[in-house]
């Protein structure tokens, strides 16, 4: 697919529903009691795989035009799936679901695509085993496919988290619903807290004290109406585009503004971006609002430490912004990027170099000398949605455009991405 360069953009848009919240909405409504209605659910491949897994466990999930209807079966109502559950490319599905499956009364197997089978699962296997779960890699230790022999009831534990990961935290909290008492954990850095918020919203017993989260089992979770805000991780690509194009103004409506996710806004502002957040409101326990971005004269900055979990998925897009910023940008403490859908450090460094960027890989991130225009060229997506979309933004802002191989992976999180890009290219 060829991405032709554009000079400017003036546009108002919405981005699809938040991926993290969409996954959780299906999982929690499935084990709640009663009928939940989910509005603005992300129809991306990852979230559709979560739906498929719960349908295979007997949950009635109906996709309507306006909302998704989930017939909750209660904490103890899931049925043994007749076949192996398949999460496709979705790390959130396999890790969170492992926590739920560990507490069931049946055995099952769970797997995913080639990328999932290479991603570390020991980070959930270890704490779940401490809770008494019987979970192991069927072919290779600590990798999918996983077998989970349901124990019915788990032990409440305290867990000190060695990685800042919302997926691990959520797996433990969900397993805690099946615990014999209090389950607690301490994060070393705050990661996204959608599971805590949604559990509370649906009647869970969750207590948060700084970096410590405590979950106590409840008799039931209550079905609710859930409105999923737009995904700030999808909005991020256009926040970067609006900041780097000569002539631009983009407004994005109804975007999730949970503070554990807004690191991208903080970093772009610190780089000198012209961003304004408006019309803030609260919806189904989450914050949301509109964002307006115009060109800013960006400068390089240092990014590392506690902000990393608040922008982990946006680092590929930030690398593109850094190419257009005067001076040097250094991204540190981002080793987690090596175990995402692809090695995102290597992918961005290799591909941006092909476009003419001055960028080097470091041991835990990257260093970018910005301020010189990107030429353009032919690049590869590594079948990783966020790499494909970040490089598309680089292409729109480049001199000659880019040819992207394997762009279809954007359907994982942002199926309408190229429709928006086509509009931008048409209006030039
Ligand atoms: C997610 C957590 C993050 C993030 C992923 C979604 C979630 O992963 O990168 O895209 O929904 O909990 P980690 O928990 O592994 O950091």
CSV table of C-alpha atoms and ligand atoms in Angstrom, one decimal:
chain,number,residue,atom,x,y,z
A,1,UNK,CA,0.0,0.0,0.0
A,2,UNK,CA,1.4,3.4,-1.0
A,3,UNK,CA,1.1,6.3,1.5
A,4,UNK,CA,1.4,9.6,-0.3
A,5,UNK,CA,2.8,12.7,1.5
A,6,UNK,CA,0.4,15.5,2.5
A,7,UNK,CA,1.1,19.1,3.5
A,8,UNK,CA,-1.7,19.6,5.9
A,9,UNK,CA,-4.9,18.3,7.3
A,10,UNK,CA,-8.1,19.9,8.7
A,11,UNK,CA,-10.4,17.3,10.1
A,12,UNK,CA,-12.7,16.2,12.9
A,13,UNK,CA,-12.8,12.5,13.6
A,14,UNK,CA,-13.7,9.8,16.1
A,15,UNK,CA,-11.5,6.8,16.8
A,16,UNK,CA,-12.8,3.4,17.5
A,17,UNK,CA,-13.4,2.1,21.1
A,18,UNK,CA,-10.6,1.5,23.5
A,19,UNK,CA,-9.1,-2.0,23.0
A,20,UNK,CA,-8.2,-2.6,26.7
A,21,UNK,CA,-11.6,-1.5,27.9
A,22,UNK,CA,-13.4,-3.5,25.1
A,23,UNK,CA,-11.7,-6.7,26.2
A,24,UNK,CA,-12.6,-6.2,29.8
A,25,UNK,CA,-16.2,-5.3,29.0
A,26,UNK,CA,-16.7,-8.7,27.4
A,27,UNK,CA,-14.8,-10.6,30.1
A,28,UNK,CA,-16.5,-9.0,33.1
A,29,UNK,CA,-20.0,-8.9,31.5
A,30,UNK,CA,-19.7,-12.6,30.7
A,31,UNK,CA,-19.1,-13.6,34.3
A,32,UNK,CA,-21.6,-11.0,35.7
A,33,UNK,CA,-25.2,-11.7,36.4
A,34,UNK,CA,-27.8,-10.3,34.0
A,35,UNK,CA,-27.6,-8.7,30.6
A,36,UNK,CA,-25.0,-6.1,29.8
A,37,UNK,CA,-25.1,-3.7,26.9
A,38,UNK,CA,-21.7,-2.5,25.6
A,39,UNK,CA,-21.7,0.7,23.4
A,40,UNK,CA,-18.9,1.7,21.1
A,41,UNK,CA,-17.2,-1.7,21.4
A,42,UNK,CA,-14.0,-2.0,19.3
A,43,UNK,CA,-14.7,-4.4,16.4
A,44,UNK,CA,-11.0,-5.1,16.0
A,45,UNK,CA,-9.7,-8.6,15.5
A,46,UNK,CA,-8.3,-8.9,19.0
A,47,UNK,CA,-11.5,-8.0,20.7
A,48,UNK,CA,-13.5,-10.2,18.4
A,49,UNK,CA,-11.3,-13.1,19.5
A,50,UNK,CA,-12.2,-12.3,23.1
A,51,UNK,CA,-15.9,-12.6,22.1
A,52,UNK,CA,-15.2,-15.9,20.4
A,53,UNK,CA,-13.5,-17.4,23.4
A,54,UNK,CA,-16.5,-16.5,25.7
A,55,UNK,CA,-19.0,-17.8,23.1
A,56,UNK,CA,-17.1,-21.1,23.1
A,57,UNK,CA,-17.7,-21.2,26.9
A,58,UNK,CA,-21.4,-20.9,26.5
A,59,UNK,CA,-21.9,-17.1,26.8
A,60,UNK,CA,-24.6,-15.6,24.6
A,61,UNK,CA,-23.1,-12.5,22.9
A,62,UNK,CA,-25.1,-10.7,20.3
A,63,UNK,CA,-23.7,-8.0,18.1
A,64,UNK,CA,-26.3,-5.4,17.5
A,65,UNK,CA,-26.0,-2.2,15.4
A,66,UNK,CA,-26.0,0.0,18.4
A,67,UNK,CA,-24.5,-2.1,21.1
A,68,UNK,CA,-23.3,-5.6,22.0
A,69,UNK,CA,-25.5,-7.6,24.3
A,70,UNK,CA,-23.9,-10.0,26.7
A,71,UNK,CA,-25.9,-12.6,28.6
A,72,UNK,CA,-23.8,-12.9,31.8
A,73,UNK,CA,-23.6,-16.4,33.2
A,74,UNK,CA,-22.3,-15.5,36.6
A,75,UNK,CA,-19.0,-16.2,38.2
A,76,UNK,CA,-19.6,-20.0,38.1
A,77,UNK,CA,-21.5,-20.3,34.9
A,78,UNK,CA,-18.9,-20.7,32.2
A,79,UNK,CA,-18.9,-24.0,30.4
A,80,UNK,CA,-15.9,-26.1,29.4
A,81,UNK,CA,-15.1,-25.2,25.7
A,82,UNK,CA,-15.2,-28.1,23.3
A,83,UNK,CA,-12.1,-27.0,21.5
A,84,UNK,CA,-8.9,-25.1,22.2
A,85,UNK,CA,-9.5,-21.4,22.8
A,86,UNK,CA,-7.7,-19.2,20.2
A,87,UNK,CA,-6.8,-15.6,21.1
A,88,UNK,CA,-5.2,-14.9,17.7
A,89,UNK,CA,-2.7,-12.0,18.2
A,90,UNK,CA,-4.1,-10.8,21.5
A,91,UNK,CA,-1.8,-10.7,24.5
A,92,UNK,CA,-4.5,-9.1,26.7
A,93,UNK,CA,-7.0,-11.9,25.9
A,94,UNK,CA,-4.6,-14.8,26.7
A,95,UNK,CA,-3.2,-13.2,29.9
A,96,UNK,CA,-6.4,-11.9,31.4
A,97,UNK,CA,-8.4,-15.0,30.4
A,98,UNK,CA,-5.8,-17.2,32.1
A,99,UNK,CA,-6.7,-15.6,35.4
A,100,UNK,CA,-10.4,-16.3,34.9
A,101,UNK,CA,-9.8,-19.9,33.7
A,102,UNK,CA,-7.6,-20.8,36.6
A,103,UNK,CA,-10.6,-20.4,38.9
A,104,UNK,CA,-13.1,-22.5,36.9
A,105,UNK,CA,-14.2,-26.1,37.5
A,106,UNK,CA,-13.1,-27.4,34.1
A,107,UNK,CA,-9.8,-27.9,32.2
A,108,UNK,CA,-9.1,-26.2,28.9
A,109,UNK,CA,-6.3,-25.2,26.5
A,110,UNK,CA,-5.6,-21.7,25.1
A,111,UNK,CA,-3.4,-20.7,22.2
A,112,UNK,CA,-2.8,-17.9,19.7
A,113,UNK,CA,-0.9,-17.0,16.5
A,114,UNK,CA,2.8,-17.3,15.9
A,115,UNK,CA,3.5,-13.9,17.7
A,116,UNK,CA,1.5,-15.0,20.8
A,117,UNK,CA,3.4,-18.3,20.9
A,118,UNK,CA,6.7,-16.3,21.3
A,119,UNK,CA,5.5,-13.9,24.0
A,120,UNK,CA,6.4,-14.6,27.6
A,121,UNK,CA,3.6,-16.2,29.7
A,122,UNK,CA,5.7,-16.9,32.8
A,123,UNK,CA,4.7,-13.5,34.1
A,124,UNK,CA,1.1,-14.8,34.6
A,125,UNK,CA,2.0,-18.5,35.1
A,126,UNK,CA,4.1,-17.6,38.2
A,127,UNK,CA,1.6,-15.6,40.3
A,128,UNK,CA,-1.3,-17.9,39.2
A,129,UNK,CA,0.6,-21.0,40.4
A,130,UNK,CA,1.2,-19.2,43.7
A,131,UNK,CA,-2.6,-19.0,43.9
A,132,UNK,CA,-2.8,-22.7,43.5
A,133,UNK,CA,-3.5,-22.8,39.7
A,134,UNK,CA,-2.4,-25.7,37.5
A,135,UNK,CA,-1.2,-23.9,34.4
A,136,UNK,CA,1.7,-24.8,32.0
A,137,UNK,CA,3.0,-24.6,28.5
A,138,UNK,CA,1.9,-27.6,26.4
A,139,UNK,CA,4.8,-27.5,24.0
A,140,UNK,CA,7.4,-25.2,25.6
A,141,UNK,CA,7.6,-24.1,29.2
A,142,UNK,CA,6.1,-20.7,29.8
A,143,UNK,CA,4.8,-20.3,26.2
A,144,UNK,CA,1.4,-20.8,24.6
A,145,UNK,CA,-0.3,-23.1,23.9
A,146,UNK,CA,-1.2,-23.3,27.6
A,147,UNK,CA,-3.1,-25.9,29.5
A,148,UNK,CA,-5.1,-24.7,32.5
A,149,UNK,CA,-6.6,-27.3,34.8
A,150,UNK,CA,-9.4,-25.5,36.6
A,151,UNK,CA,-9.1,-25.7,40.4
A,152,UNK,CA,-12.5,-24.2,41.2
A,153,UNK,CA,-11.2,-22.3,44.1
A,154,UNK,CA,-7.8,-20.5,44.4
A,155,UNK,CA,-5.7,-19.2,47.3
A,156,UNK,CA,-5.6,-15.5,48.0
A,157,UNK,CA,-2.0,-14.2,47.9
A,158,UNK,CA,0.0,-11.1,48.1
A,159,UNK,CA,2.2,-10.5,45.0
A,160,UNK,CA,5.0,-8.0,44.4
A,161,UNK,CA,4.9,-7.4,40.7
A,162,UNK,CA,8.3,-7.6,39.0
A,163,UNK,CA,7.1,-6.0,35.7
A,164,UNK,CA,4.8,-3.0,35.3
A,165,UNK,CA,2.1,-4.8,33.4
A,166,UNK,CA,-1.6,-4.3,33.5
A,167,UNK,CA,-2.1,-7.6,31.9
A,168,UNK,CA,-0.4,-9.4,34.8
A,169,UNK,CA,-2.1,-7.2,37.4
A,170,UNK,CA,-5.5,-8.0,35.8
A,171,UNK,CA,-4.9,-11.7,35.6
A,172,UNK,CA,-4.2,-11.8,39.3
A,173,UNK,CA,-7.2,-9.6,40.2
A,174,UNK,CA,-9.5,-11.7,38.0
A,175,UNK,CA,-8.2,-14.9,39.6
A,176,UNK,CA,-8.8,-13.2,42.9
A,177,UNK,CA,-12.5,-13.3,42.2
A,178,UNK,CA,-12.1,-17.1,42.7
A,179,UNK,CA,-9.9,-16.8,45.7
A,180,UNK,CA,-10.6,-18.0,49.3
A,181,UNK,CA,-9.9,-14.6,50.7
A,182,UNK,CA,-8.0,-11.4,50.2
A,183,UNK,CA,-5.7,-11.1,47.1
A,184,UNK,CA,-3.4,-8.2,46.9
A,185,UNK,CA,-0.6,-7.0,44.7
A,186,UNK,CA,1.9,-4.1,44.6
A,187,UNK,CA,3.0,-2.6,41.3
A,188,UNK,CA,6.4,-1.0,41.1
A,189,UNK,CA,5.0,1.5,38.6
A,190,UNK,CA,1.4,2.3,38.0
A,191,UNK,CA,0.0,0.6,34.9
A,192,UNK,CA,-3.4,1.1,33.3
A,193,UNK,CA,-6.2,0.5,35.8
A,194,UNK,CA,-9.2,-0.3,33.6
A,195,UNK,CA,-9.8,-3.7,35.4
A,196,UNK,CA,-9.9,-2.1,38.8
A,197,UNK,CA,-12.4,0.6,37.6
A,198,UNK,CA,-14.6,-1.8,35.7
A,199,UNK,CA,-14.7,-4.3,38.6
A,200,UNK,CA,-15.7,-1.5,40.9
A,201,UNK,CA,-18.4,-0.3,38.4
A,202,UNK,CA,-19.8,-3.9,38.3
A,203,UNK,CA,-19.9,-4.5,42.1
A,204,UNK,CA,-16.5,-6.0,42.7
A,205,UNK,CA,-14.7,-5.4,46.0
A,206,UNK,CA,-11.6,-3.5,45.0
A,207,UNK,CA,-9.5,-1.3,47.2
A,208,UNK,CA,-6.6,0.8,45.8
A,209,UNK,CA,-4.0,2.3,48.1
A,210,UNK,CA,-1.3,3.9,46.0
A,211,UNK,CA,0.5,1.2,44.1
A,212,UNK,CA,-1.3,-1.6,46.1
A,213,UNK,CA,-4.5,-3.1,44.9
A,214,UNK,CA,-6.6,-5.5,47.0
A,215,UNK,CA,-9.4,-7.7,45.6
A,216,UNK,CA,-11.8,-9.7,47.8
A,217,UNK,CA,-14.2,-12.3,46.3
A,218,UNK,CA,-17.8,-11.2,46.0
A,219,UNK,CA,-20.9,-13.3,45.5
A,220,UNK,CA,-21.6,-11.8,42.1
A,221,UNK,CA,-20.7,-9.1,39.6
A,222,UNK,CA,-23.7,-7.1,38.3
A,223,UNK,CA,-24.4,-6.6,34.6
A,224,UNK,CA,-24.3,-2.9,33.6
A,225,UNK,CA,-24.4,-0.6,30.5
A,226,UNK,CA,-20.9,0.2,29.5
A,227,UNK,CA,-19.8,3.0,27.1
A,228,UNK,CA,-16.3,2.4,25.8
A,229,UNK,CA,-14.5,5.7,25.1
A,230,UNK,CA,-12.4,6.2,22.0
A,231,UNK,CA,-8.9,4.6,22.2
A,232,UNK,CA,-6.2,7.1,23.1
A,233,UNK,CA,-3.7,4.7,21.7
A,234,UNK,CA,-5.4,5.0,18.3
A,235,UNK,CA,-5.9,8.8,18.7
A,236,UNK,CA,-2.1,8.9,19.3
A,237,UNK,CA,-1.3,8.5,15.6
A,238,UNK,CA,-3.3,11.6,14.7
A,239,UNK,CA,-2.0,13.6,17.6
A,240,UNK,CA,1.4,13.0,16.2
A,241,UNK,CA,0.3,13.8,12.6
A,242,UNK,CA,-1.4,17.0,13.6
A,243,UNK,CA,1.7,18.1,15.6
A,244,UNK,CA,4.2,17.5,12.7
A,245,UNK,CA,2.4,18.6,9.6
A,246,UNK,CA,3.0,22.1,8.4
A,247,UNK,CA,-0.6,23.0,8.2
A,248,UNK,CA,-3.0,21.1,10.3
A,249,UNK,CA,-5.8,21.0,12.8
A,250,UNK,CA,-7.3,17.7,14.0
A,251,UNK,CA,-10.1,17.3,16.5
A,252,UNK,CA,-10.8,13.9,18.0
A,253,UNK,CA,-14.0,13.5,19.9
A,254,UNK,CA,-14.8,11.3,22.9
A,255,UNK,CA,-11.4,9.9,23.6
A,256,UNK,CA,-10.6,8.0,26.8
A,257,UNK,CA,-8.5,10.2,29.1
A,258,UNK,CA,-7.8,7.8,32.0
A,259,UNK,CA,-4.6,9.3,33.6
A,260,UNK,CA,-2.9,5.9,33.4
A,261,UNK,CA,-3.1,6.3,29.6
A,262,UNK,CA,-2.4,9.9,28.9
A,263,UNK,CA,1.4,9.9,28.9
A,264,UNK,CA,1.3,10.5,25.1
A,265,UNK,CA,-0.4,13.9,25.7
A,266,UNK,CA,2.1,14.8,28.5
A,267,UNK,CA,5.1,13.9,26.3
A,268,UNK,CA,3.8,15.7,23.2
A,269,UNK,CA,3.1,18.8,25.3
A,270,UNK,CA,6.6,18.6,26.8
A,271,UNK,CA,8.0,18.4,23.2
A,272,UNK,CA,6.2,21.7,22.4
A,273,UNK,CA,3.0,20.3,20.8
A,274,UNK,CA,-0.1,22.5,20.5
A,275,UNK,CA,-2.7,20.3,22.1
A,276,UNK,CA,-5.9,21.2,24.0
A,277,UNK,CA,-8.2,18.8,25.9
A,278,UNK,CA,-11.8,19.9,26.1
A,279,UNK,CA,-15.3,18.8,27.3
A,280,UNK,CA,-14.0,16.4,29.9
A,281,UNK,CA,-16.7,14.0,31.4
A,282,UNK,CA,-17.0,10.7,33.1
A,283,UNK,CA,-18.6,7.6,31.6
A,284,UNK,CA,-19.0,4.1,33.0
A,285,UNK,CA,-16.2,4.9,35.5
A,286,UNK,CA,-13.8,6.2,32.9
A,287,UNK,CA,-12.8,9.7,32.0
A,288,UNK,CA,-13.1,11.0,28.4
A,289,UNK,CA,-13.1,14.2,26.4
A,290,UNK,CA,-12.2,15.8,23.1
A,291,UNK,CA,-8.7,16.6,22.0
A,292,UNK,CA,-7.6,19.3,19.5
A,293,UNK,CA,-4.1,19.4,18.0
A,294,UNK,CA,-2.4,21.9,15.8
A,295,UNK,CA,1.2,22.1,14.5
A,296,UNK,CA,3.8,22.7,17.2
A,297,UNK,CA,7.5,23.3,16.9
A,298,UNK,CA,8.6,20.1,18.5
A,299,UNK,CA,11.9,19.7,20.3
A,300,UNK,CA,13.7,16.5,21.5
A,301,UNK,CA,13.3,15.4,25.1
A,302,UNK,CA,14.2,12.5,27.4
A,303,UNK,CA,11.5,10.0,28.1
A,304,UNK,CA,11.9,7.3,30.8
A,305,UNK,CA,10.9,6.1,34.3
A,306,UNK,CA,7.4,6.2,35.6
A,307,UNK,CA,5.8,7.6,32.5
A,308,UNK,CA,6.7,4.6,30.4
A,309,UNK,CA,3.7,2.4,31.4
A,310,UNK,CA,1.5,5.4,30.7
A,311,UNK,CA,2.6,5.5,27.1
A,312,UNK,CA,4.1,2.1,26.4
A,313,UNK,CA,1.9,1.4,23.3
A,314,UNK,CA,2.5,4.9,21.9
A,315,UNK,CA,6.3,4.8,21.8
A,316,UNK,CA,6.4,3.8,18.1
A,317,UNK,CA,4.3,6.9,17.3
A,318,UNK,CA,6.5,9.0,19.6
A,319,UNK,CA,9.5,7.8,17.7
A,320,UNK,CA,8.0,9.3,14.6
A,321,UNK,CA,7.3,12.6,16.3
A,322,UNK,CA,10.9,12.7,17.5
A,323,UNK,CA,12.1,12.5,13.9
A,324,UNK,CA,10.4,15.8,13.3
A,325,UNK,CA,11.6,17.4,16.6
A,326,UNK,CA,14.7,19.7,16.7
A,327,UNK,CA,17.4,18.0,18.7
A,328,UNK,CA,17.8,14.6,20.4
A,329,UNK,CA,15.1,12.5,21.9
A,330,UNK,CA,16.1,9.6,24.2
A,331,UNK,CA,13.7,6.9,25.2
A,332,UNK,CA,14.8,4.7,28.1
A,333,UNK,CA,13.4,2.0,30.3
A,334,UNK,CA,11.3,0.7,27.5
A,335,UNK,CA,12.6,-2.9,27.4
A,336,UNK,CA,9.0,-4.2,27.5
A,337,UNK,CA,8.7,-3.1,23.9
A,338,UNK,CA,10.8,-6.0,22.9
A,339,UNK,CA,8.1,-8.5,23.9
A,340,UNK,CA,5.1,-6.8,22.3
A,341,UNK,CA,3.4,-8.0,19.1
A,342,UNK,CA,6.9,-7.6,17.5
A,343,UNK,CA,10.2,-6.2,18.9
A,344,UNK,CA,9.0,-2.7,18.6
A,345,UNK,CA,12.4,-1.1,19.3
A,346,UNK,CA,14.1,-3.1,16.5
A,347,UNK,CA,11.1,-2.6,14.2
A,348,UNK,CA,10.9,1.2,14.5
A,349,UNK,CA,14.7,1.7,14.4
A,350,UNK,CA,15.1,-0.5,11.3
A,351,UNK,CA,12.2,0.9,9.4
A,352,UNK,CA,12.6,4.6,10.2
A,353,UNK,CA,16.3,4.3,9.2
A,354,UNK,CA,15.1,3.1,5.8
A,355,UNK,CA,13.1,6.3,5.5
A,356,UNK,CA,16.2,8.4,6.3
A,357,UNK,CA,15.9,9.0,10.0
A,358,UNK,CA,18.9,9.3,12.3
A,359,UNK,CA,17.9,6.7,14.9
A,360,UNK,CA,19.8,4.2,16.9
A,361,UNK,CA,18.7,1.3,19.1
A,362,UNK,CA,19.9,1.4,22.8
A,363,UNK,CA,19.8,-1.3,25.4
A,364,UNK,CA,16.5,-0.3,26.7
A,365,UNK,CA,15.0,2.0,24.1
A,366,UNK,CA,16.2,4.3,21.3
A,367,UNK,CA,17.9,7.6,20.5
A,368,UNK,CA,16.6,9.9,17.7
A,369,UNK,CA,18.3,12.9,16.1
A,370,UNK,CA,15.4,14.8,14.7
A,371,UNK,CA,14.8,17.9,12.7
A,372,UNK,CA,15.6,16.6,9.2
A,373,UNK,CA,12.8,15.7,6.9
A,374,UNK,CA,12.1,12.0,6.2
A,375,UNK,CA,12.7,11.0,2.7
A,376,UNK,CA,10.4,8.0,2.2
A,377,UNK,CA,10.9,4.5,0.9
A,378,UNK,CA,9.6,0.9,1.3
A,379,UNK,CA,9.0,-0.5,4.7
A,380,UNK,CA,7.6,-3.6,6.5
A,381,UNK,CA,4.9,-3.7,9.2
A,382,UNK,CA,6.2,-6.9,10.9
A,383,UNK,CA,2.5,-7.8,11.0
A,384,UNK,CA,2.3,-5.4,14.0
A,385,UNK,CA,-0.6,-3.0,13.9
A,386,UNK,CA,1.1,-0.2,15.8
A,387,UNK,CA,4.2,-0.4,13.7
A,388,UNK,CA,2.1,-0.2,10.5
A,389,UNK,CA,0.1,2.8,11.7
A,390,UNK,CA,3.2,4.7,13.1
A,391,UNK,CA,5.0,4.3,9.8
A,392,UNK,CA,1.9,5.4,7.9
A,393,UNK,CA,2.0,8.7,9.8
A,394,UNK,CA,5.7,8.9,9.0
A,395,UNK,CA,4.8,8.4,5.3
A,396,UNK,CA,2.1,11.1,5.3
A,397,UNK,CA,4.7,13.6,6.7
A,398,UNK,CA,7.6,12.4,4.5
A,399,UNK,CA,8.9,14.0,1.3
A,400,UNK,CA,8.3,11.1,-1.1
A,401,UNK,CA,5.8,8.8,0.6
A,402,UNK,CA,6.1,5.2,1.8
A,403,UNK,CA,5.2,1.8,0.4
A,404,UNK,CA,4.0,-0.4,3.3
A,405,UNK,CA,4.2,-4.2,3.1
A,406,UNK,CA,1.6,-6.1,5.1
A,407,UNK,CA,-0.6,-3.1,6.2
A,408,UNK,CA,-3.7,-5.2,6.8
A,409,UNK,CA,-2.7,-5.9,10.5
A,410,UNK,CA,-4.2,-2.5,11.4
A,411,UNK,CA,-7.5,-4.4,11.7
A,412,UNK,CA,-6.2,-5.8,15.1
A,413,UNK,CA,-7.0,-2.5,16.8
A,414,UNK,CA,-8.1,0.1,14.3
A,415,UNK,CA,-10.1,-1.4,11.4
A,416,UNK,CA,-11.0,2.1,9.9
A,417,UNK,CA,-7.5,3.5,10.1
A,418,UNK,CA,-6.8,3.5,6.3
A,419,UNK,CA,-10.3,5.0,5.6
A,420,UNK,CA,-9.3,8.0,7.7
A,421,UNK,CA,-5.8,8.1,6.0
A,422,UNK,CA,-7.5,7.9,2.5
A,423,UNK,CA,-9.6,11.0,3.4
A,424,UNK,CA,-6.5,12.8,4.6
A,425,UNK,CA,-4.6,11.9,1.4
A,426,UNK,CA,-7.6,13.0,-0.8
A,427,UNK,CA,-7.9,16.4,0.9
A,428,UNK,CA,-4.1,16.9,0.9
B,1,LIG,C1,-2.7,-3.9,28.0
B,1,LIG,C2,-1.6,-3.7,28.7
B,1,LIG,C3,-0.3,-3.4,28.1
B,1,LIG,C4,-0.4,-2.9,26.7
B,1,LIG,C5,-1.4,-3.8,25.9
B,1,LIG,C6,-2.8,-3.8,26.5
B,1,LIG,C7,-4.0,-4.2,28.7
B,1,LIG,O1,0.5,-4.6,28.1
B,1,LIG,O2,0.8,-2.9,26.1
B,1,LIG,O3,-1.5,-3.3,24.6
B,1,LIG,O4,-5.1,-4.1,28.0
B,1,LIG,O5,-3.9,-4.6,29.9
B,1,LIG,P1,1.3,-5.0,29.4
B,1,LIG,O6,0.4,-5.2,30.5
B,1,LIG,O7,2.0,-6.3,29.0
B,1,LIG,O8,2.3,-3.9,29.6
